[in-house]
mmCIF file of C-alpha atoms in Angstrom:
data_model
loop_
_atom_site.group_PDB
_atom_site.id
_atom_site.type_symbol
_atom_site.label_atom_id
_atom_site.label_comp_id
_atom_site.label_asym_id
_atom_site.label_seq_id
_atom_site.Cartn_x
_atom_site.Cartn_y
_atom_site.Cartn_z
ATOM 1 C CA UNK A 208 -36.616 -22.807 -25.459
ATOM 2 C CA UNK A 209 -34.535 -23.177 -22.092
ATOM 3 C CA UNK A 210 -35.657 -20.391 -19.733
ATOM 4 C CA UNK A 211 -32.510 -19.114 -18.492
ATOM 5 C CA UNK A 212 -32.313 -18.165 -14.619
ATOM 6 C CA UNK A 213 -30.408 -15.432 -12.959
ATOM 7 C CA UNK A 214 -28.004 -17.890 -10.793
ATOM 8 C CA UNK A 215 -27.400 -19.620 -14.001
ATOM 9 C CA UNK A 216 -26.234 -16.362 -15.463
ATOM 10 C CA UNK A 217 -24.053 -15.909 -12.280
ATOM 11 C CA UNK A 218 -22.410 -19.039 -12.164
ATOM 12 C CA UNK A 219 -18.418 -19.504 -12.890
ATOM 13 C CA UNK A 220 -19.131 -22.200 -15.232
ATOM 14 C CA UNK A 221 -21.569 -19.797 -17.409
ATOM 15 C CA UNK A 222 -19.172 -17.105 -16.552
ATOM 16 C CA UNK A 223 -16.177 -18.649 -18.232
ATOM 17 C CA UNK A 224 -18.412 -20.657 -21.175
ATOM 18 C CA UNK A 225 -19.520 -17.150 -22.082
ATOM 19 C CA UNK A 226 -15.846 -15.354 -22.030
ATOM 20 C CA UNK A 227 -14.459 -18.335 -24.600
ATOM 21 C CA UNK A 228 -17.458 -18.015 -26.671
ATOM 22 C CA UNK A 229 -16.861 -14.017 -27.356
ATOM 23 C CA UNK A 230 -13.022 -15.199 -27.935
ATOM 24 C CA UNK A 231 -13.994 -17.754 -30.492
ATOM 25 C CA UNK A 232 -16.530 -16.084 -31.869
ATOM 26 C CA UNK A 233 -16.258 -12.444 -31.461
ATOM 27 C CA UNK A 234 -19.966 -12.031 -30.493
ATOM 28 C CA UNK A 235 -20.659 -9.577 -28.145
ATOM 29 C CA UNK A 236 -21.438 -10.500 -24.255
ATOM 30 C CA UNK A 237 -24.876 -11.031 -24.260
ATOM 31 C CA UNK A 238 -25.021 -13.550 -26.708
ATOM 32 C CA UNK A 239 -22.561 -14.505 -25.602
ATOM 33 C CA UNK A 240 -23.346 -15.028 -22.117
ATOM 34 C CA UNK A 241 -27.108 -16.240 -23.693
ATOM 35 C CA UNK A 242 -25.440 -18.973 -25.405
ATOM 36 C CA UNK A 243 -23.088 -19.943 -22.289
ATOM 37 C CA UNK A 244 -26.520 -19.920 -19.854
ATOM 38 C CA UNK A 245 -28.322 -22.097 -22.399
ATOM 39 C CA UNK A 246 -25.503 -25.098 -22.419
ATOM 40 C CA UNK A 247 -24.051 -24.989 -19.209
ATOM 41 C CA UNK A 248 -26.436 -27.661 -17.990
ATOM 42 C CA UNK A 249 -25.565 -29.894 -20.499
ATOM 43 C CA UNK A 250 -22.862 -31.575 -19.249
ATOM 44 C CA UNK A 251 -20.597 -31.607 -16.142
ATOM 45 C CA UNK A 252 -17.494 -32.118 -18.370
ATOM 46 C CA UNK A 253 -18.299 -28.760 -20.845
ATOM 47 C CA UNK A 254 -16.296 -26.133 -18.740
ATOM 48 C CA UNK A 255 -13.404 -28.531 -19.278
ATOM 49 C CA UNK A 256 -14.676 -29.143 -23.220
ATOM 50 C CA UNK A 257 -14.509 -25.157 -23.170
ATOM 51 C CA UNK A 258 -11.261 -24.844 -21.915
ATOM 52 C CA UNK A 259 -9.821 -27.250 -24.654
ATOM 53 C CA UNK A 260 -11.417 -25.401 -27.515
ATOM 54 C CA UNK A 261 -10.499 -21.681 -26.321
ATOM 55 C CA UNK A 262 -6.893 -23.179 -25.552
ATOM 56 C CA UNK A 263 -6.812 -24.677 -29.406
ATOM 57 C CA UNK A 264 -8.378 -21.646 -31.023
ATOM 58 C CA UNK A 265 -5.562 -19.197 -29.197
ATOM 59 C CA UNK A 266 -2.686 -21.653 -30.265
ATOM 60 C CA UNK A 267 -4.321 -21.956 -33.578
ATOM 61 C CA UNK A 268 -4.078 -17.653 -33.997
ATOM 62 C CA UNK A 269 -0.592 -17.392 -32.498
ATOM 63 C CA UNK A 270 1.513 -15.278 -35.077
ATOM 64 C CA UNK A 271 -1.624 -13.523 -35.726
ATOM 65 C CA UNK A 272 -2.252 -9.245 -35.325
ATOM 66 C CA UNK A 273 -1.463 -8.358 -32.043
ATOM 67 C CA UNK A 274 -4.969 -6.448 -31.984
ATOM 68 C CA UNK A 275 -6.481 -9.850 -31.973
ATOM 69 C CA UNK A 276 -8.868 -10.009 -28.897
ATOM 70 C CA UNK A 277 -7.581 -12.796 -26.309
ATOM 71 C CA UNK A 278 -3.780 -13.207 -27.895
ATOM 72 C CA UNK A 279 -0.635 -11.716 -27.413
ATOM 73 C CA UNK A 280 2.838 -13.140 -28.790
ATOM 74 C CA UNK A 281 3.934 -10.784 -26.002
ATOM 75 C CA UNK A 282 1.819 -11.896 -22.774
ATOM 76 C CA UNK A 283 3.182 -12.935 -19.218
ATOM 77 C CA UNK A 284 0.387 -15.643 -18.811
ATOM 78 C CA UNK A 285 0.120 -19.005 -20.407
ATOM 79 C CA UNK A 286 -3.265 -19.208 -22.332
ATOM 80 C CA UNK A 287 -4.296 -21.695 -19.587
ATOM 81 C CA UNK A 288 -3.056 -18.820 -16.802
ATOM 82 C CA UNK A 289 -5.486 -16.438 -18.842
ATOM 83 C CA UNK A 290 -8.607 -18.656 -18.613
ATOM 84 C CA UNK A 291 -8.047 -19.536 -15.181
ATOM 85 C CA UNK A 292 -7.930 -16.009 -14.027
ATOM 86 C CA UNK A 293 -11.190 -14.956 -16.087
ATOM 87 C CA UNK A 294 -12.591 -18.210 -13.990
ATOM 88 C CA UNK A 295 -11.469 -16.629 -11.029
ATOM 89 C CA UNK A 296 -12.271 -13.309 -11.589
ATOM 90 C CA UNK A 297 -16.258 -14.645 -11.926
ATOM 91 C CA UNK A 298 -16.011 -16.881 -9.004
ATOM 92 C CA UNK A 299 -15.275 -13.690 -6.713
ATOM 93 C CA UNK A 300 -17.525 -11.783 -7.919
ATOM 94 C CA UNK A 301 -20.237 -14.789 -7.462
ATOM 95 C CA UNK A 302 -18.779 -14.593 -3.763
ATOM 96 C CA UNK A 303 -18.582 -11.077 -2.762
ATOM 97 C CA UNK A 304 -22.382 -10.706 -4.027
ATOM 98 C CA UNK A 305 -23.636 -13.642 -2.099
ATOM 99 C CA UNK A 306 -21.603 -12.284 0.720
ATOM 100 C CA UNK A 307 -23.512 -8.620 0.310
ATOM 101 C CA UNK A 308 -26.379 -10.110 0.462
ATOM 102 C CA UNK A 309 -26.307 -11.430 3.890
ATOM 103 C CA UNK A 310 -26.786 -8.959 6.285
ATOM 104 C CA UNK A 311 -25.813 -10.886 9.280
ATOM 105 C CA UNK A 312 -22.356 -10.744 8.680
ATOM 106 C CA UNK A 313 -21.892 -7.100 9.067
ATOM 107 C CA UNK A 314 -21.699 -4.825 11.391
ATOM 108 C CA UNK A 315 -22.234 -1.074 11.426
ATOM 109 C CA UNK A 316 -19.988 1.234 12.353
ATOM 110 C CA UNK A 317 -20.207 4.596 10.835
ATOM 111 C CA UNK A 318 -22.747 6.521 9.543
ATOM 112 C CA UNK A 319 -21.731 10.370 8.403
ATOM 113 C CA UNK A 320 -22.617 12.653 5.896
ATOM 114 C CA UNK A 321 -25.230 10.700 4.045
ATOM 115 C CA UNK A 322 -22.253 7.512 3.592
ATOM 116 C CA UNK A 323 -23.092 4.241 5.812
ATOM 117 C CA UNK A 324 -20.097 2.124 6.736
ATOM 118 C CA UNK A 325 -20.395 -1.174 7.974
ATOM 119 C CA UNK A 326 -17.483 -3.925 8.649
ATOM 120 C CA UNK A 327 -17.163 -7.899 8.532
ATOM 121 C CA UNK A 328 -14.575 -10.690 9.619
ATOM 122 C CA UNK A 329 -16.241 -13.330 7.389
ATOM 123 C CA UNK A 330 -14.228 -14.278 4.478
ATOM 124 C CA UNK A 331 -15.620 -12.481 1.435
ATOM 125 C CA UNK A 332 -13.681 -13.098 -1.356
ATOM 126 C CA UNK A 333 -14.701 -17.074 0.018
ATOM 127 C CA UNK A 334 -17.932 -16.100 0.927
ATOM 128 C CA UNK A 335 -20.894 -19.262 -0.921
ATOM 129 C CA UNK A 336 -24.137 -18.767 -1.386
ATOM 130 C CA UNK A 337 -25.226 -20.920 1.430
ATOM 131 C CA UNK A 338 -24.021 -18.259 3.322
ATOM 132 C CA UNK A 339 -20.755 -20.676 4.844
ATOM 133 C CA UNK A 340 -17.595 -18.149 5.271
ATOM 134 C CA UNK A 341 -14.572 -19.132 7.088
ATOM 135 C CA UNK A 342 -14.057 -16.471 9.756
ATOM 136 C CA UNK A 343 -10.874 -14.440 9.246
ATOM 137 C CA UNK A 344 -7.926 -13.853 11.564
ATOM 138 C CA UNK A 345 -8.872 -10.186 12.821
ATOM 139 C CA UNK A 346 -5.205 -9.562 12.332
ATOM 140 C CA UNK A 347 -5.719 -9.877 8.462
ATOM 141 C CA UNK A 348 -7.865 -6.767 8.343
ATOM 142 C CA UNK A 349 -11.813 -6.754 8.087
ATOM 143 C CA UNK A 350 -13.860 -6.255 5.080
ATOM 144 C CA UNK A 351 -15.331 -2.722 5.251
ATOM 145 C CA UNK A 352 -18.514 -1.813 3.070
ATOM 146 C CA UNK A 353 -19.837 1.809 2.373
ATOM 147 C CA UNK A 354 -22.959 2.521 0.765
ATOM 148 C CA UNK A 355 -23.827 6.272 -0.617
ATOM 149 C CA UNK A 356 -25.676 7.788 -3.355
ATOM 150 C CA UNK A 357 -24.116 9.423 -6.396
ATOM 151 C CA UNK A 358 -25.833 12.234 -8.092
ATOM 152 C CA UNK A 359 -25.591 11.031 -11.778
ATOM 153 C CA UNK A 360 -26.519 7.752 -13.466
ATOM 154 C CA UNK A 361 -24.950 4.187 -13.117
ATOM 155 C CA UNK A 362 -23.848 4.722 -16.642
ATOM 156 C CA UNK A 363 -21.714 7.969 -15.958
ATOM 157 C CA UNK A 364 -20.729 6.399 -12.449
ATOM 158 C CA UNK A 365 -19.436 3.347 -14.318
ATOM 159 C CA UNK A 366 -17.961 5.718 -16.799
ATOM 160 C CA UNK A 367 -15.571 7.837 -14.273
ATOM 161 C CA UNK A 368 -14.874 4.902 -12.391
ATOM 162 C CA UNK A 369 -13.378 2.798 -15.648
ATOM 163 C CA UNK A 370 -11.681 5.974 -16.988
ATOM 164 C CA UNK A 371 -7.514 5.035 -15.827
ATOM 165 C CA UNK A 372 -7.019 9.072 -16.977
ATOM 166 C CA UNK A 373 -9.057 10.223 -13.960
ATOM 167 C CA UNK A 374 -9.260 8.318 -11.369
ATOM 168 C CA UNK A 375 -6.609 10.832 -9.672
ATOM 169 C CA UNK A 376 -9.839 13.312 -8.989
ATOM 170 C CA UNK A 377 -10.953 10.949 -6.430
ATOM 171 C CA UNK A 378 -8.177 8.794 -5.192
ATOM 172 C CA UNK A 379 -5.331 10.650 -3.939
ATOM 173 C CA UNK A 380 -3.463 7.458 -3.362
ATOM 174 C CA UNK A 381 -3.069 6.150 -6.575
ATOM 175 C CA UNK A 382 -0.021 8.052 -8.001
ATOM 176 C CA UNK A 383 0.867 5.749 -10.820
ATOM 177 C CA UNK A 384 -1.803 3.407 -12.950
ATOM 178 C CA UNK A 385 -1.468 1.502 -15.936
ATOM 179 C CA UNK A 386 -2.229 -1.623 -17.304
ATOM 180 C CA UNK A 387 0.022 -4.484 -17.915
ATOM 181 C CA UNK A 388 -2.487 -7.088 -19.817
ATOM 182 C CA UNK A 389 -5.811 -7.776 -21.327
ATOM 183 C CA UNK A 390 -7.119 -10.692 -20.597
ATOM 184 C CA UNK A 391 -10.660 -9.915 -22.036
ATOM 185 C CA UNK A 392 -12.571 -7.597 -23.202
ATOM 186 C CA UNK A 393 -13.786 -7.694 -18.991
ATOM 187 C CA UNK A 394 -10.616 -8.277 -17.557
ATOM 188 C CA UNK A 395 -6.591 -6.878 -17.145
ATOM 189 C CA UNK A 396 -3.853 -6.850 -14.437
ATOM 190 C CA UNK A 397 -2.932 -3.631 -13.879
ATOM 191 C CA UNK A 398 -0.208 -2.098 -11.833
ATOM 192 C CA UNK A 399 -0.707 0.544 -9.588
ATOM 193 C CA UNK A 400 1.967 2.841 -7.266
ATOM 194 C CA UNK A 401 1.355 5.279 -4.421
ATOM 195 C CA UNK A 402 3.623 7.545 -3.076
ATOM 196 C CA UNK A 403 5.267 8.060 -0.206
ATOM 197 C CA UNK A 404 3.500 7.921 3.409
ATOM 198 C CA UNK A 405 5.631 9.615 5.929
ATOM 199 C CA UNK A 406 8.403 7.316 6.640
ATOM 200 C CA UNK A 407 7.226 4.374 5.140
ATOM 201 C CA UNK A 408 8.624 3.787 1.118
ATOM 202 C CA UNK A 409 5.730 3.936 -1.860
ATOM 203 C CA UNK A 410 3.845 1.192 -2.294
ATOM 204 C CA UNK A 411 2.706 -0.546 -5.552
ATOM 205 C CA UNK A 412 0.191 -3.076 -6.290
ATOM 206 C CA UNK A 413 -0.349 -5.623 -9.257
ATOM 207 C CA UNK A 414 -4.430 -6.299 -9.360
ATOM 208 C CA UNK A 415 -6.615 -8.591 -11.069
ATOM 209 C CA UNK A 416 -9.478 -6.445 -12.076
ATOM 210 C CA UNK A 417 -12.744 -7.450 -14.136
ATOM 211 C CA UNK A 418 -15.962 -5.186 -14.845
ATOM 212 C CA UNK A 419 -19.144 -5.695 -16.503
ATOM 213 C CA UNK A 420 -22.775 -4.804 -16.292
ATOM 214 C CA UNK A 421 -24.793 -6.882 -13.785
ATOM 215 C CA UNK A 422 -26.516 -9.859 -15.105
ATOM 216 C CA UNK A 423 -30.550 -10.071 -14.706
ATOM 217 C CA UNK A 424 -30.566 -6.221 -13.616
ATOM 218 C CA UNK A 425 -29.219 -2.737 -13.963
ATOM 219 C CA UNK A 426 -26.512 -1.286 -12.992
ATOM 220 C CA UNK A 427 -22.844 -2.593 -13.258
ATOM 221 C CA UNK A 428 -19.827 -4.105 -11.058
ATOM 222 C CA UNK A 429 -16.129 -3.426 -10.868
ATOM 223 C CA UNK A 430 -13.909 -5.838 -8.898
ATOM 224 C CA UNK A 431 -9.908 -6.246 -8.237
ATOM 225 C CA UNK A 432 -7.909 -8.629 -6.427
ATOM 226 C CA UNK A 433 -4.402 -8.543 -5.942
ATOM 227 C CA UNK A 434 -2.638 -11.026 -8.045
ATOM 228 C CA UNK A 435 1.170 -12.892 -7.656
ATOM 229 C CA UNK A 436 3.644 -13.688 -10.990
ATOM 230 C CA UNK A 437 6.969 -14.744 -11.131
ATOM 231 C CA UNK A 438 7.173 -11.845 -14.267
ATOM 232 C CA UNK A 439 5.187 -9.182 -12.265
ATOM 233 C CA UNK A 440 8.032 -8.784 -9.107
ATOM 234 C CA UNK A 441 8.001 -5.748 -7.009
ATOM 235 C CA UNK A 442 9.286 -2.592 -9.059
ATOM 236 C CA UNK A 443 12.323 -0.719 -8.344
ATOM 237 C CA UNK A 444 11.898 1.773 -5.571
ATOM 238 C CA UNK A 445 8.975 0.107 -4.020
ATOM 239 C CA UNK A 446 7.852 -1.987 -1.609
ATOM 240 C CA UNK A 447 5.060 -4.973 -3.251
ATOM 241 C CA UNK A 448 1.565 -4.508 -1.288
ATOM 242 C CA UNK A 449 -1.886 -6.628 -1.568
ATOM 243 C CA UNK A 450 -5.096 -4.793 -2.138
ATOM 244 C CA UNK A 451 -7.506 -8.161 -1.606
ATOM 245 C CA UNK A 452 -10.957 -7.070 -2.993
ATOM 246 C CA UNK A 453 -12.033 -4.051 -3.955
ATOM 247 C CA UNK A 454 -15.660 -3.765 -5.301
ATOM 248 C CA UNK A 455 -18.387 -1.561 -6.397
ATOM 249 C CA UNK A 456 -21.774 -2.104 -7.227
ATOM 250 C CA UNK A 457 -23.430 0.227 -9.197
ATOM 251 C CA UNK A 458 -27.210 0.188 -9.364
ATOM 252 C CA UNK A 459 -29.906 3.006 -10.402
ATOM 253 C CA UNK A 460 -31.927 4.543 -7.957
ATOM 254 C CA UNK A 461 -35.695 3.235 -8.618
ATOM 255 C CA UNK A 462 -38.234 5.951 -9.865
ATOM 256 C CA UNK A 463 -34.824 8.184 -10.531
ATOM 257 C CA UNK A 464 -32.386 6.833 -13.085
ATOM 258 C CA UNK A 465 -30.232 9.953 -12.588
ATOM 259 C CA UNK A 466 -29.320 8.478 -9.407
ATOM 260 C CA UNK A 467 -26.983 5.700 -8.353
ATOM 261 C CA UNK A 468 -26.439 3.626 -5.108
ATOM 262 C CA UNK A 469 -23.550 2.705 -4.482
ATOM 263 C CA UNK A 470 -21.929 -0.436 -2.736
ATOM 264 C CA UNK A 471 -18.051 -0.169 -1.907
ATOM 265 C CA UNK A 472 -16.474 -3.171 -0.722
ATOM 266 C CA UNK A 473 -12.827 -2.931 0.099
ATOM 267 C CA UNK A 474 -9.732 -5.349 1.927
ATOM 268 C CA UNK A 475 -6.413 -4.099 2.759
ATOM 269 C CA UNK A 476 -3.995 -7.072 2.672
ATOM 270 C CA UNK A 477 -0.529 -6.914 3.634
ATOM 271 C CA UNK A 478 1.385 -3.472 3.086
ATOM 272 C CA UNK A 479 5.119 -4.753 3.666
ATOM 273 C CA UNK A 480 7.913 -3.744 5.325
ATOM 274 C CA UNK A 481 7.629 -1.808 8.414
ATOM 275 C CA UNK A 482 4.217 -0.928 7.536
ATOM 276 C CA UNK A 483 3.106 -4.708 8.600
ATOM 277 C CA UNK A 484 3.783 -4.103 12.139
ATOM 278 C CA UNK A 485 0.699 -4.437 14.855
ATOM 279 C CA UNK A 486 1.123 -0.605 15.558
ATOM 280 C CA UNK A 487 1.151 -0.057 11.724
ATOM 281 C CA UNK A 488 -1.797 -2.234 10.803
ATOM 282 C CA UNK A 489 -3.996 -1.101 13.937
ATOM 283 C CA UNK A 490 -3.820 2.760 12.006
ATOM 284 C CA UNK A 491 -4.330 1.390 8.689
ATOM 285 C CA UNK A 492 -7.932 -0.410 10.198
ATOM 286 C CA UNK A 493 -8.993 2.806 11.247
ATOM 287 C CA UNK A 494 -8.072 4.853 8.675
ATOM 288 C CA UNK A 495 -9.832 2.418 6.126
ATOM 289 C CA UNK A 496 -13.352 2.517 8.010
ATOM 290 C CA UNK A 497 -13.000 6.571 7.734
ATOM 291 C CA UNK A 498 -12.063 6.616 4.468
ATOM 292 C CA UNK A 499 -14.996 5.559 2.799
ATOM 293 C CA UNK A 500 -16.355 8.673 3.743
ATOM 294 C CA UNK A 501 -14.244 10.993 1.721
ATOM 295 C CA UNK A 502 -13.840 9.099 -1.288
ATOM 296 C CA UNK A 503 -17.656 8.986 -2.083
ATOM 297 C CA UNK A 504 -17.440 12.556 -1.633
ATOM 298 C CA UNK A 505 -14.697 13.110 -3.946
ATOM 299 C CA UNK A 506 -15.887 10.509 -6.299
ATOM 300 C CA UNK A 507 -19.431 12.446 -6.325
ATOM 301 C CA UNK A 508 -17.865 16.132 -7.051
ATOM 302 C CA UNK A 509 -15.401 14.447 -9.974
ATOM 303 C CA UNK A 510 -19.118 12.888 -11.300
ATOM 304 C CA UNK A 511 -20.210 16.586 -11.036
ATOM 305 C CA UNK A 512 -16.728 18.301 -12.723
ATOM 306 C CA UNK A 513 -14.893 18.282 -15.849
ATOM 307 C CA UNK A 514 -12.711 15.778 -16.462
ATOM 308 C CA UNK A 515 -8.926 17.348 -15.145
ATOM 309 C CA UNK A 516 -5.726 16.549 -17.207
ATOM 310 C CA UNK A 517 -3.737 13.374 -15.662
ATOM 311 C CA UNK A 518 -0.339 15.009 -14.216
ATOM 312 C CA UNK A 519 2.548 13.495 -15.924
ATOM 313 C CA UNK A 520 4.475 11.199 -14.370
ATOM 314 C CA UNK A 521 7.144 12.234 -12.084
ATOM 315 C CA UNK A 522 9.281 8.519 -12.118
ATOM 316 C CA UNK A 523 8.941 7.667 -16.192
ATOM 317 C CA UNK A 524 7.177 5.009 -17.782
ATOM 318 C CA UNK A 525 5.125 2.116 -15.447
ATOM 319 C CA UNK A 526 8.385 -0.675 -15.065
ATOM 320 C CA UNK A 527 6.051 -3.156 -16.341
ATOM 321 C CA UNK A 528 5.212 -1.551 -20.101
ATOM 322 C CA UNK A 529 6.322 -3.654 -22.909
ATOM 323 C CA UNK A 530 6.165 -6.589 -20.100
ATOM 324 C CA UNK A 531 2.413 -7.706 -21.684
ATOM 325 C CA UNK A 532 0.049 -6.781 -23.844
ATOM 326 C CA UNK A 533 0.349 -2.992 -23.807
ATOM 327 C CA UNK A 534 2.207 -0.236 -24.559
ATOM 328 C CA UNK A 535 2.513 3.111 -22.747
ATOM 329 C CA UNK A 536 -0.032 5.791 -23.602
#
């Protein structure tokens, strides 16, 4: 039997082998991803072999129950536009790991109230294993990583931070969620809105966003990654911004599984508007490598709370429901 290696897990190519084999099949992700580790290697040409059969099997169900897992009569995205953005989706998150593993690309800058925040200008969402980044422009905003400890497993912590109905206990910014599309049972786009910030006009983002347990050890990852579409333009009232990456690794404290470290990794792109100017950006840098502080301290007394009723929302339904896959809820 082919022993099956952790980077082989990791790879896109295993990645996106394992996300057609749960469509066609409907097996669960490990077997799933067992199957995908275990004939990668077989031939250079299989990822494109894969792509074929997922794209025939989706044609094939068209018509079918909406419910189906990996169709929609109703979705924004091509089936080749789905598969593509599962493959990217597992190519960042390849990335951004390799890129947290090398520690001489950051550089500490905060350390406060048990939360360590450190900062890069090496490409992350680029970042390859053989640790070759492209430097970014400073002007395009730095990387910043935080790294805490939560006081409650990596199963609750995954728990709060998947749950769309809460996430206003620890993110004051995010006024308006919801999801526009499922594009597997890891992976949506979702659309999210802020409000106002002084004189500048609410914001709202559209975000590629995929989750699963890590592969080869415990614990779990959440990534998103803003995302462009001719059918996903900026909504009335607002002006379109970029989050770039945003990820979270999740990973039990050894000897004390009721414990979680944390790994934050976030990347402001561009806000538009007026809020792109130097003055503009420069306040937005520093307010993102304080920030990091209070939202692990949030995040840790929501772990600790009851869950607290979503407020309704104050500008009607998300503009993009009925636009793919879901429908208001």
């Amino acid at each position: 039997m082919k022993v099956v290696t952790n980077s082989a897990r990791r790879s896109p190519t295993v990645r996106v082998l394992s996300d057609c084999h749960a469509i066609l099949y409907g097996e669960n992700n490990f077997k799933s991803q067992r199957w995908a580790a275990n004939n990668a290697h077989r031939s250079p040409s299989l990822l494109n072999r894969g792509y074929k059969t997922c794209l025939a099997a989706l044609r094939s169900r068209r018509g079918s129950s909406d419910k189906a897992e990996g169709m929609n009569r109703m979705s924004i995205l091509t089936e080749d536009e789905r598969l593509k953005l599962i493959e990217r989706s597992a190519q960042l998150m390849d990335n951004v790991q390799h890129a947290l593993e090398n520690d001489a690309i950051w550089e500490q800058i905060i350390q406060k109230e048990g939360v360590t925040v450190w900062r890069t200008y090496a490409d992350v969402k680029n970042f390859r294993a053989n640790g070759c980044a492209q430097s970014q422009n400073a002007a395009d905003g730095a990387t910043i990583r935080s790294e805490t400890y939560m006081d409650a497993s990596p199963d609750k912590v995954f728990q709060l931070l998947t749950d769309d109905d809460r996430v206003h206990e620890y993110n004051d910014n995010c006024v308006e969620l919801a999801d526009i599309e499922i594009l597997d049972h890891n992976t949506k786009i979702n659309w999210c809105a802020t409000g106002k910030f002084g004189p500048f006009k609410a914001r709202d983002f559209v975000t590629l966003v995929h989750f699963r347990p890590l592969e080869g050890e415990d614990g779990y990852i959440s990534l998103a990654a803003n995302i462009e579409h001719s059918k996903l333009p900026p909504a009335n009232g607002y002006v379109r911004s970029e989050i770039q990456l945003s990820a979270m690794f999740m990973r039990p404290v050894p000897g004390n599984p009721n414990k979680t470290h944390i790994v934050q990794m976030t990347q402001v792109g561009q806000l538009g508007g007026a809020a792109d100017s130097a003055v503009a950006k420069k306040i937005t840098q520093n307010l993102s490598e304080k920030a990091p502080v209070d939202f692990m301290k949030k995040f840790n007394n929501a772990l600790m709370s009851s869950p607290v009723p979503r407020p309704k929302s104050k500008s009607g339904p998300s503009p993009f429901i009925g636009v793919g896959k879901l429908n208001e809820t």
